[in-house]
Amino acid sequence: MLSELLQGTDTGGFLVIQDSSSCTGRHLLKSFINAALNREENIHVLGFEVSEEELGEGLNTSAPQRLHFHNAYSDPLGWTDHLTFTVHQFCLDELTHLVKQTSQSKPATLVIDSLSWILRHQSPPAVCKTLQQLKRGGAVRAIIGLLHADMHQKGTVGSVCHLATSVITVAPGMKGDEAVAKITKRSKSGKVMQYEEIFSIKDDLTVIVQSKPSHLEHKQTDPEEQQMDPTAHLTFNLRLSDTERKAKEKLALPFVFSKEKKTALLHSGQGSGRILYEPDANDDYDQEDPDDDLDV
Amino acid sequence: MFTELNSILNSTPDSFTKGVSLAQAKEKGQLIFLEGLKESLSILIPQEGHTENQAMDFLRDPTVGLRSLYKFVQSSLNSSSSGEDGTEEWGPSVLLVDDISVLLSLGVSARAVLDFSHYCKATVCSQLQGNMVMLVRCDGEDEGDDGDDEGSELLLRGLTHQCSLTLHVQGLPTGYCRDIHGQVEVCWRRRQGDGQHTQKKLFQYKVHDKGASFFARGTSSAVL
């Protein structure tokens, strides 16, 4: 799946690469830029976090006119007097103007390094609005953004990733140069697919997928497991025959007070003691059985 | 010896024969020292005749951010690297911050500190090809809410994302030892130019009068 994504996102696609402080996603971002350059696409990079020299290391430089680096690294907040791109210019109008200034006939791919920098200075709803407008508008063909998931609240990360058509979460792998990519891809029909692949990146920024992708469908309910028969495979017999079952059902339980038991107790059998009661003048003798209303 | 550490330290402990005089360096203009504690008094207890140090403006209102402090850094670097008449020209600049977590306790938000470190990196590392070293404290406790905007954890993670090398220094898990003062885990974040994938290494160290020596775990001279 990683290789498919590297071959090009569909128009209107928004890819988010999530990383953390333990494993950087910038190498993968550079691989995506390089793959797009090799396909002769126009790339516009909003570089907040690293300088142009650092980002350009290893990239295909055969056609420098296709890669436009907008310097938002030297002075993103306007503290000095450099006239460079600032974080406050991250809105639809400015970005459309920026891309249209330099781009050729084909719509460009916009790469944002990183979304976390912008989210530190603009509210998440404003950023999401701009991203959604960019997706819908015609100025850019596709957007690729790097997001440091451990720098924001989960809600913020969730909101941004919800806009994305694909999300790649990078985590450290078992070996030193390997990393694990968890990929969530949303197709236009609304189906969500999830993949997990182990990959490594060579010095020329080509990505090598080490293992076959494991394809996980979106969660389904597990079918109920069949009940095991506990009386099977025993050395003794726990089952009942029909006559035994009938006798069992007829058996009166010792502490259940049924009608038969009640009459047997009240009307004692032959030979047992009898109780003779002769009421006094003070006694309130009521012929009715005082226990008649008990539901026993 | 350890080639990776040598490339960071640019020296071996064997070559620490002569010391460095900080006072002399300050006089010559090689060392510019901002003593935060002393300078903060100029803002906290303003006295007539003493001008306030603008770099410490954030003490008056921490929400303003560290733009003034950055301006101080920028002007200090520009004055020392411009090579005015009569002054020596020094090599690449080094910015040492000891320590940046104190700013959090003074009310500055982690966001503002990260902006400051970004600007310092852009000036010192990218523009002037120098180096920057920052000391940051991490408590090591996991905070329940990982989206805590004001926490030292957020600052640590942000600085880790920005930097190219982290040295995580800890005491020994077994406690105090006279010959081994602690362990340091070195993490390289940027790819090394020669293609080596040495990402993380763990060493133990001992601090001497004029430097420190590093050795692999369990190979201290006290043990072997």
Coordinates of C-alpha atoms in Angstrom, one line a residue:
Chain A
M1 CA 0.0 0.0 0.0
L2 CA 2.9 2.3 0.8
S3 CA 4.2 1.9 -2.7
E4 CA 0.8 2.6 -4.2
L5 CA 0.6 5.8 -2.2
L6 CA 4.1 6.8 -3.3
Q7 CA 3.0 6.5 -6.9
G8 CA 0.7 9.4 -6.6
T9 CA -2.4 10.5 -4.7
D10 CA -5.6 11.1 -6.6
T11 CA -6.6 14.6 -7.3
G12 CA -8.1 16.3 -4.2
G13 CA -6.2 13.9 -2.0
F14 CA -4.8 14.9 1.4
L15 CA -2.1 12.7 2.8
V16 CA -1.0 13.1 6.5
I17 CA 2.2 11.6 7.7
Q18 CA 2.1 11.3 11.5
D19 CA 5.2 10.9 13.5
S20 CA 6.5 11.2 17.1
S21 CA 9.6 12.3 18.8
S22 CA 10.9 8.7 18.8
C23 CA 10.7 8.2 15.1
T24 CA 10.8 11.1 12.6
G25 CA 8.5 11.1 9.5
R26 CA 10.5 13.6 7.6
H27 CA 12.5 11.0 5.7
L28 CA 9.3 9.5 4.4
L29 CA 8.0 13.0 3.5
K30 CA 11.1 13.5 1.4
S31 CA 10.6 10.2 -0.3
F32 CA 7.1 11.4 -1.3
I33 CA 8.6 14.7 -2.6
N34 CA 11.2 12.8 -4.5
A35 CA 8.7 10.4 -6.0
A36 CA 6.5 13.3 -7.2
L37 CA 9.6 15.0 -8.7
N38 CA 10.4 11.9 -10.6
R39 CA 6.9 11.9 -12.0
E40 CA 7.6 15.4 -13.3
E41 CA 5.1 17.1 -11.1
N42 CA 5.2 20.6 -9.7
I43 CA 5.8 20.7 -6.0
H44 CA 5.4 23.7 -3.6
V45 CA 6.9 23.2 -0.2
L46 CA 5.9 25.3 2.8
G47 CA 9.0 24.9 4.9
F48 CA 8.5 25.9 8.5
E49 CA 10.6 23.5 10.4
V50 CA 13.8 22.9 8.5
S51 CA 15.8 25.0 6.2
E52 CA 15.8 24.6 2.4
E53 CA 19.3 23.1 2.5
E54 CA 18.3 20.4 5.0
L55 CA 15.1 19.5 3.2
G56 CA 16.8 19.5 -0.1
E57 CA 19.4 16.9 0.9
G58 CA 19.1 13.9 -1.2
L59 CA 16.3 15.2 -3.4
N60 CA 16.3 14.8 -7.1
T61 CA 17.8 18.1 -8.4
S62 CA 17.7 17.5 -12.1
A63 CA 14.8 19.9 -12.6
P64 CA 15.0 22.6 -10.0
Q65 CA 12.2 24.6 -11.6
R66 CA 9.7 22.0 -10.5
L67 CA 10.4 22.3 -6.8
H68 CA 9.4 25.6 -5.2
F69 CA 10.5 26.0 -1.6
H70 CA 8.7 28.8 0.2
N71 CA 10.9 29.8 3.1
A72 CA 8.9 29.9 6.2
Y73 CA 11.8 28.8 8.3
S74 CA 13.9 32.0 8.7
D75 CA 11.2 34.2 10.0
P76 CA 7.8 32.5 10.4
L77 CA 6.5 35.0 13.0
G78 CA 7.8 38.2 11.5
W79 CA 10.3 38.9 14.3
T80 CA 13.0 40.1 11.9
D81 CA 12.5 42.1 8.8
H82 CA 12.9 39.3 6.3
L83 CA 10.1 39.3 3.8
T84 CA 9.5 35.6 4.0
F85 CA 6.4 33.5 4.4
T86 CA 4.9 33.8 7.8
V87 CA 2.5 31.4 9.6
H88 CA -0.2 34.1 9.5
Q89 CA -0.3 33.8 5.8
F90 CA -1.6 30.3 6.0
C91 CA -5.0 30.9 4.5
L92 CA -6.7 30.1 1.3
D93 CA -6.2 33.4 -0.5
E94 CA -2.5 33.8 0.3
L95 CA -1.7 30.2 -0.5
T96 CA -3.6 30.3 -3.8
H97 CA -1.7 33.4 -4.8
L98 CA 1.6 31.8 -3.8
V99 CA 1.0 28.7 -5.8
K100 CA -0.4 30.5 -8.9
Q101 CA 2.6 32.9 -8.9
T102 CA 5.1 30.3 -9.8
S103 CA 3.3 27.3 -11.1
Q104 CA 3.0 26.2 -14.7
S105 CA 0.0 24.8 -16.4
K106 CA -0.4 21.7 -14.2
P107 CA -1.9 22.1 -10.8
A108 CA 0.8 21.6 -8.1
T109 CA 1.2 19.4 -5.2
L110 CA 1.5 21.3 -1.9
V111 CA 3.8 19.9 0.8
I112 CA 3.5 21.3 4.3
D113 CA 6.4 20.8 6.7
S114 CA 4.9 20.9 9.2
L115 CA 1.2 21.1 10.1
S116 CA 2.3 21.1 13.7
W117 CA 4.1 24.4 13.3
I118 CA 0.9 26.0 11.9
L119 CA -1.3 24.4 14.6
R120 CA 0.9 25.9 17.3
H121 CA 0.0 29.4 16.1
Q122 CA -3.4 29.1 14.5
S123 CA -6.5 27.5 16.0
P124 CA -7.3 23.9 14.8
P125 CA -10.7 25.0 13.3
A126 CA -9.0 27.7 11.2
V127 CA -6.3 25.2 10.0
C128 CA -8.9 22.6 9.2
K129 CA -11.0 25.1 7.3
T130 CA -8.0 26.2 5.2
L131 CA -7.1 22.6 4.4
Q132 CA -10.7 21.8 3.4
Q133 CA -10.9 24.8 1.2
L134 CA -7.6 23.9 -0.4
K135 CA -8.8 20.4 -1.0
R136 CA -11.9 21.6 -2.8
G137 CA -10.4 24.5 -4.7
G138 CA -8.5 24.0 -7.9
A139 CA -5.2 25.6 -7.0
V140 CA -3.6 22.5 -5.7
R141 CA -3.9 19.0 -6.9
A142 CA -3.0 17.2 -3.8
I143 CA -1.7 18.1 -0.3
I144 CA 0.9 16.2 1.8
G145 CA 1.4 17.3 5.4
L146 CA 3.7 16.2 8.2
L147 CA 2.1 16.1 11.7
H148 CA 3.8 15.5 15.0
A149 CA 1.1 13.6 16.8
D150 CA 2.7 13.9 20.2
M151 CA 2.7 17.7 20.1
H152 CA -1.1 18.2 20.1
Q153 CA -4.1 17.0 21.9
K154 CA -5.8 13.9 20.5
G155 CA -8.8 15.9 19.4
T156 CA -6.7 18.2 17.3
V157 CA -4.8 15.3 15.7
G158 CA -8.1 13.5 15.1
S159 CA -9.7 16.5 13.5
V160 CA -6.9 17.0 11.0
C161 CA -6.6 13.3 10.1
H162 CA -10.4 13.2 9.6
L163 CA -9.9 15.5 6.6
A164 CA -7.3 13.3 5.2
T165 CA -7.9 10.7 2.5
S166 CA -4.8 8.7 3.7
V167 CA -3.0 8.7 7.0
I168 CA 0.4 7.1 7.5
T169 CA 1.6 6.7 11.1
V170 CA 5.3 6.1 11.5
A171 CA 6.7 4.2 14.5
P172 CA 10.1 2.8 15.2
G173 CA 10.7 -0.7 14.0
M174 CA 12.6 -3.6 15.5
K175 CA 15.8 -3.0 13.7
G176 CA 17.7 0.3 13.6
D177 CA 16.9 1.4 10.1
E178 CA 13.4 0.0 9.8
A179 CA 10.2 1.6 10.7
V180 CA 6.6 0.5 10.9
A181 CA 3.9 2.3 8.9
K182 CA 0.3 2.0 9.9
I183 CA -1.8 3.2 6.9
T184 CA -5.4 4.2 6.9
K185 CA -6.9 4.8 3.5
R186 CA -10.3 6.2 2.8
S187 CA -11.6 5.5 -0.7
K188 CA -14.1 7.8 -2.5
S189 CA -16.9 5.3 -1.8
G190 CA -16.4 5.8 1.9
K191 CA -14.7 2.4 2.6
V192 CA -11.9 2.5 5.1
M193 CA -8.9 0.2 4.7
Q194 CA -6.1 -0.3 7.2
Y195 CA -2.7 -1.7 6.5
E196 CA 0.5 -2.2 8.4
E197 CA 3.9 -2.5 6.6
I198 CA 7.5 -2.5 7.7
F199 CA 9.7 -0.3 5.5
S200 CA 13.1 1.3 5.3
I201 CA 14.4 4.2 3.3
K202 CA 17.6 4.1 1.3
D203 CA 20.0 7.0 0.9
D204 CA 18.5 8.0 -2.4
L205 CA 15.1 8.3 -0.7
T206 CA 13.6 5.1 -2.3
V207 CA 11.3 3.2 0.0
I208 CA 11.7 -0.5 0.4
V209 CA 8.8 -2.3 1.9
Q210 CA 10.2 -5.3 3.9
S211 CA 7.2 -7.4 4.5
K212 CA 3.9 -8.2 2.8
P213 CA 1.2 -5.8 3.9
S214 CA -1.3 -7.2 6.4
H215 CA -4.7 -6.3 5.3
L216 CA -7.2 -5.6 8.1
E217 CA -10.8 -5.0 7.3
H218 CA -12.6 -2.4 9.4
K219 CA -13.9 -4.0 12.6
Q220 CA -16.6 -6.6 12.3
T221 CA -18.4 -8.4 15.2
D222 CA -16.9 -11.7 16.0
P223 CA -19.3 -14.6 15.3
E224 CA -20.4 -16.2 18.6
E225 CA -18.3 -19.2 19.5
Q226 CA -20.2 -22.4 19.7
Q227 CA -21.0 -23.6 23.2
M228 CA -18.8 -26.5 24.2
D229 CA -20.7 -29.6 25.4
P230 CA -19.2 -30.2 28.9
T231 CA -20.6 -33.7 29.1
A232 CA -18.6 -34.9 26.1
H233 CA -15.3 -36.8 26.4
L234 CA -15.6 -37.8 30.0
T235 CA -14.8 -41.2 31.6
F236 CA -18.0 -41.2 33.6
N237 CA -21.6 -40.6 32.5
L238 CA -23.2 -37.3 33.2
R239 CA -26.2 -37.7 30.9
L240 CA -29.7 -38.6 31.9
S241 CA -32.0 -41.2 30.3
D242 CA -35.7 -40.3 29.8
T243 CA -36.9 -42.2 32.9
E244 CA -34.2 -40.7 35.0
R245 CA -35.2 -37.2 33.8
K246 CA -38.9 -37.8 34.6
A247 CA -38.0 -39.0 38.1
K248 CA -35.8 -36.0 38.6
E249 CA -38.6 -33.6 37.7
K250 CA -41.1 -35.3 40.0
L251 CA -38.9 -35.0 43.0
A252 CA -40.1 -32.7 45.6
L253 CA -37.3 -30.5 46.9
P254 CA -36.9 -30.6 50.7
F255 CA -37.2 -26.9 51.5
V256 CA -39.9 -25.9 49.1
F257 CA -43.2 -25.7 50.9
S258 CA -45.8 -27.1 48.6
K259 CA -49.5 -27.7 49.2
E260 CA -49.0 -31.4 49.8
K261 CA -46.4 -30.7 52.5
K262 CA -48.6 -28.2 54.1
T263 CA -51.6 -30.6 54.5
A264 CA -49.3 -33.4 55.6
L265 CA -48.0 -31.2 58.4
L266 CA -51.3 -29.8 59.5
H267 CA -53.1 -33.1 59.4
S268 CA -50.8 -35.4 61.2
G269 CA -50.8 -39.0 60.3
Q270 CA -51.9 -41.9 62.5
G271 CA -50.0 -42.6 65.6
S272 CA -48.4 -39.3 65.9
G273 CA -49.2 -36.8 68.6
R274 CA -52.3 -34.7 68.4
I275 CA -52.8 -31.2 69.5
L276 CA -56.0 -30.5 71.4
Y277 CA -56.8 -26.9 71.8
E278 CA -59.6 -25.6 74.0
P279 CA -59.9 -21.9 73.9
D280 CA -60.0 -19.8 77.0
A281 CA -62.5 -17.0 77.6
N282 CA -59.7 -14.5 76.8
D283 CA -58.6 -16.1 73.6
D284 CA -59.6 -14.7 70.4
Y285 CA -60.4 -17.9 68.5
D286 CA -60.7 -17.4 64.9
Q287 CA -61.6 -20.4 62.8
E288 CA -59.9 -19.2 59.8
D289 CA -56.4 -20.3 59.1
P290 CA -54.1 -17.3 59.8
D291 CA -51.5 -18.6 57.4
D292 CA -53.9 -18.8 54.5
D293 CA -52.6 -15.6 53.0
L294 CA -49.0 -16.7 52.9
D295 CA -47.8 -17.5 49.5
V296 CA -45.8 -20.6 50.4
Chain B
M1 CA 37.9 5.2 21.2
F2 CA 34.3 6.0 20.4
T3 CA 34.3 7.6 16.9
E4 CA 30.7 8.8 17.3
L5 CA 31.5 10.7 20.5
N6 CA 34.8 12.0 19.1
S7 CA 32.9 13.6 16.3
I8 CA 30.7 15.4 18.8
L9 CA 33.3 16.4 21.3
N10 CA 36.0 17.0 18.6
S11 CA 38.6 15.9 21.2
T12 CA 39.5 13.0 23.4
P13 CA 40.0 13.3 27.2
D14 CA 43.7 12.7 26.7
S15 CA 44.1 16.1 25.2
F16 CA 42.7 18.1 28.1
T17 CA 46.1 19.5 29.2
K18 CA 45.4 23.2 29.5
G19 CA 42.2 24.7 30.9
V20 CA 40.1 27.4 29.5
S21 CA 39.8 30.8 31.3
L22 CA 36.3 32.1 31.0
A23 CA 37.1 35.4 32.5
Q24 CA 39.8 36.0 29.8
A25 CA 37.4 34.9 27.1
K26 CA 34.8 37.4 28.4
E27 CA 37.2 40.2 28.3
K28 CA 38.4 39.4 24.8
G29 CA 34.8 39.4 23.6
Q30 CA 34.9 35.7 22.7
L31 CA 32.4 34.8 25.5
I32 CA 29.1 36.7 25.9
F33 CA 27.5 35.7 29.1
L34 CA 23.9 36.6 30.0
E35 CA 23.5 35.9 33.7
G36 CA 19.8 35.5 33.9
L37 CA 19.5 35.8 37.7
K38 CA 21.5 39.0 37.9
E39 CA 19.8 40.6 34.9
S40 CA 16.3 39.7 36.2
L41 CA 16.9 42.1 39.1
S42 CA 17.0 45.0 36.7
I43 CA 13.4 44.3 35.8
L44 CA 12.1 43.0 39.2
I45 CA 13.7 45.7 41.3
P46 CA 14.1 48.7 39.0
Q47 CA 16.6 51.3 40.3
E48 CA 17.2 54.8 39.0
G49 CA 20.4 55.0 37.0
H50 CA 20.3 51.3 36.0
T51 CA 18.8 50.6 32.7
E52 CA 16.7 47.6 32.3
N53 CA 18.0 44.7 30.3
Q54 CA 15.5 44.4 27.5
A55 CA 16.3 40.7 27.0
M56 CA 14.5 39.9 30.2
D57 CA 11.3 41.7 29.2
F58 CA 9.3 38.5 29.5
L59 CA 9.6 38.7 33.2
R60 CA 7.2 41.6 33.2
D61 CA 4.7 39.8 31.0
P62 CA 5.4 36.2 30.2
T63 CA 2.7 36.1 27.6
V64 CA 4.6 38.4 25.4
G65 CA 7.0 35.7 24.5
L66 CA 10.8 35.6 24.1
R67 CA 11.2 37.9 21.1
S68 CA 13.4 40.3 23.1
L69 CA 15.6 37.5 24.3
Y70 CA 16.0 36.4 20.7
K71 CA 16.9 39.9 19.7
F72 CA 19.6 39.9 22.4
V73 CA 21.0 36.6 21.0
Q74 CA 20.9 37.9 17.5
S75 CA 22.7 41.2 18.3
S76 CA 25.3 39.4 20.3
L77 CA 26.0 37.0 17.5
N78 CA 26.2 39.7 14.9
S79 CA 28.6 41.8 16.9
S80 CA 30.9 39.0 17.6
S81 CA 31.0 37.6 14.1
S82 CA 31.2 40.9 12.2
G83 CA 34.9 41.2 12.8
E84 CA 35.2 44.9 13.7
D85 CA 38.5 46.7 13.5
G86 CA 41.0 45.4 16.1
T87 CA 38.9 42.5 17.3
E88 CA 39.8 39.0 16.5
E89 CA 37.6 36.9 14.2
W90 CA 36.4 33.9 15.9
G91 CA 35.2 30.6 14.5
P92 CA 31.6 29.4 14.2
S93 CA 29.4 30.5 17.1
V94 CA 28.1 28.3 19.8
L95 CA 25.0 29.1 21.8
L96 CA 24.7 27.4 25.2
V97 CA 21.4 27.7 27.2
D98 CA 21.5 26.6 30.8
D99 CA 18.7 25.8 31.3
I100 CA 15.7 26.4 29.2
S101 CA 13.2 24.7 31.6
V102 CA 13.6 27.6 34.0
L103 CA 11.7 29.8 31.5
L104 CA 8.7 27.5 31.9
S105 CA 8.7 28.0 35.7
L106 CA 8.8 31.8 35.0
G107 CA 5.5 31.6 33.3
V108 CA 6.6 31.5 29.7
S109 CA 4.5 29.0 27.7
A110 CA 6.1 26.0 26.1
R111 CA 4.9 27.3 22.8
A112 CA 6.9 30.5 23.2
V113 CA 10.0 28.7 24.3
L114 CA 9.8 26.5 21.2
D115 CA 9.4 29.6 19.0
F116 CA 12.5 31.0 20.6
S117 CA 14.5 27.8 20.1
H118 CA 13.4 27.7 16.5
Y119 CA 14.6 31.3 15.8
C120 CA 17.9 30.6 17.6
K121 CA 18.4 27.5 15.5
A122 CA 17.6 29.4 12.3
T123 CA 20.2 32.1 13.2
V124 CA 22.9 30.1 14.9
C125 CA 22.8 26.8 13.0
S126 CA 21.5 27.6 9.5
Q127 CA 22.6 31.2 9.0
L128 CA 25.9 31.3 10.9
Q129 CA 26.8 27.5 10.6
G130 CA 27.3 27.4 14.3
N131 CA 26.1 25.0 17.0
M132 CA 23.5 25.2 19.7
V133 CA 23.3 23.3 23.0
M134 CA 20.3 23.5 25.3
L135 CA 19.8 21.9 28.7
V136 CA 16.2 20.9 29.4
R137 CA 14.9 19.0 32.4
C138 CA 12.5 16.2 32.1
D139 CA 10.9 14.7 35.2
G140 CA 10.4 11.3 33.7
E141 CA 6.9 11.1 35.0
D142 CA 4.2 10.3 32.5
E143 CA 1.5 13.0 32.6
G144 CA -1.9 11.5 32.2
D145 CA -3.1 14.0 29.6
D146 CA -0.6 14.0 26.8
G147 CA -2.1 17.1 25.3
D148 CA -1.0 19.3 28.2
D149 CA -0.1 22.5 26.5
E150 CA 1.9 24.0 29.3
G151 CA 3.9 21.0 30.4
S152 CA 7.6 20.4 30.4
E153 CA 6.9 17.1 28.5
L154 CA 5.6 19.2 25.6
L155 CA 8.7 21.3 25.6
L156 CA 10.9 18.2 25.7
R157 CA 9.1 16.6 22.8
G158 CA 9.1 19.8 20.7
L159 CA 12.9 20.3 21.3
T160 CA 13.5 16.6 20.4
H161 CA 11.7 17.2 17.1
Q162 CA 13.8 20.3 16.3
C163 CA 17.2 19.0 17.2
S164 CA 19.7 16.8 15.4
L165 CA 21.2 15.1 18.5
T166 CA 19.9 14.4 22.0
L167 CA 21.9 13.3 25.0
H168 CA 19.6 11.8 27.6
V169 CA 21.6 11.9 30.9
Q170 CA 20.4 9.8 33.9
G171 CA 21.9 8.6 37.1
L172 CA 22.7 5.0 37.5
P173 CA 19.6 2.9 38.3
T174 CA 21.6 1.2 41.1
G175 CA 22.4 4.5 42.8
Y176 CA 25.6 6.5 43.6
C177 CA 28.9 5.3 42.4
R178 CA 32.2 7.1 42.9
D179 CA 33.7 6.1 39.6
I180 CA 30.7 6.2 37.3
H181 CA 28.7 9.3 37.6
G182 CA 25.8 8.3 35.3
Q183 CA 24.8 7.1 31.9
V184 CA 24.1 9.0 28.8
E185 CA 22.0 7.8 25.8
V186 CA 22.9 9.5 22.6
C187 CA 20.3 9.7 19.8
W188 CA 21.0 10.9 16.3
R189 CA 17.9 12.3 14.6
R190 CA 19.3 13.4 11.3
R191 CA 20.7 10.9 8.9
Q192 CA 24.4 10.8 9.0
G193 CA 26.1 11.6 5.8
D194 CA 28.1 8.4 5.5
G195 CA 25.0 6.3 5.6
Q196 CA 25.6 4.7 8.9
H197 CA 22.4 3.9 10.8
T198 CA 23.8 4.4 14.3
Q199 CA 20.7 5.8 15.8
K200 CA 21.0 5.2 19.6
K201 CA 23.9 4.4 21.8
L202 CA 24.2 4.1 25.5
F203 CA 27.4 5.1 27.4
Q204 CA 28.4 5.6 31.0
Y205 CA 30.5 8.6 31.9
K206 CA 32.7 10.0 34.6
V207 CA 33.3 13.8 35.0
H208 CA 36.8 15.0 35.6
D209 CA 38.1 18.5 36.5
K210 CA 38.6 19.4 32.8
G211 CA 36.3 17.1 30.9
A212 CA 34.5 13.8 31.0
S213 CA 35.4 10.4 29.9
F214 CA 32.9 8.0 28.3
F215 CA 33.0 4.2 28.2
A216 CA 30.6 1.4 27.2
R217 CA 28.5 0.0 30.0
G218 CA 30.4 -2.2 32.4
T219 CA 33.8 -1.2 31.1
S220 CA 34.7 1.5 33.7
S221 CA 38.3 1.3 34.8
A222 CA 37.0 0.8 38.3
V223 CA 35.2 -2.4 37.3
L224 CA 37.7 -3.9 34.9

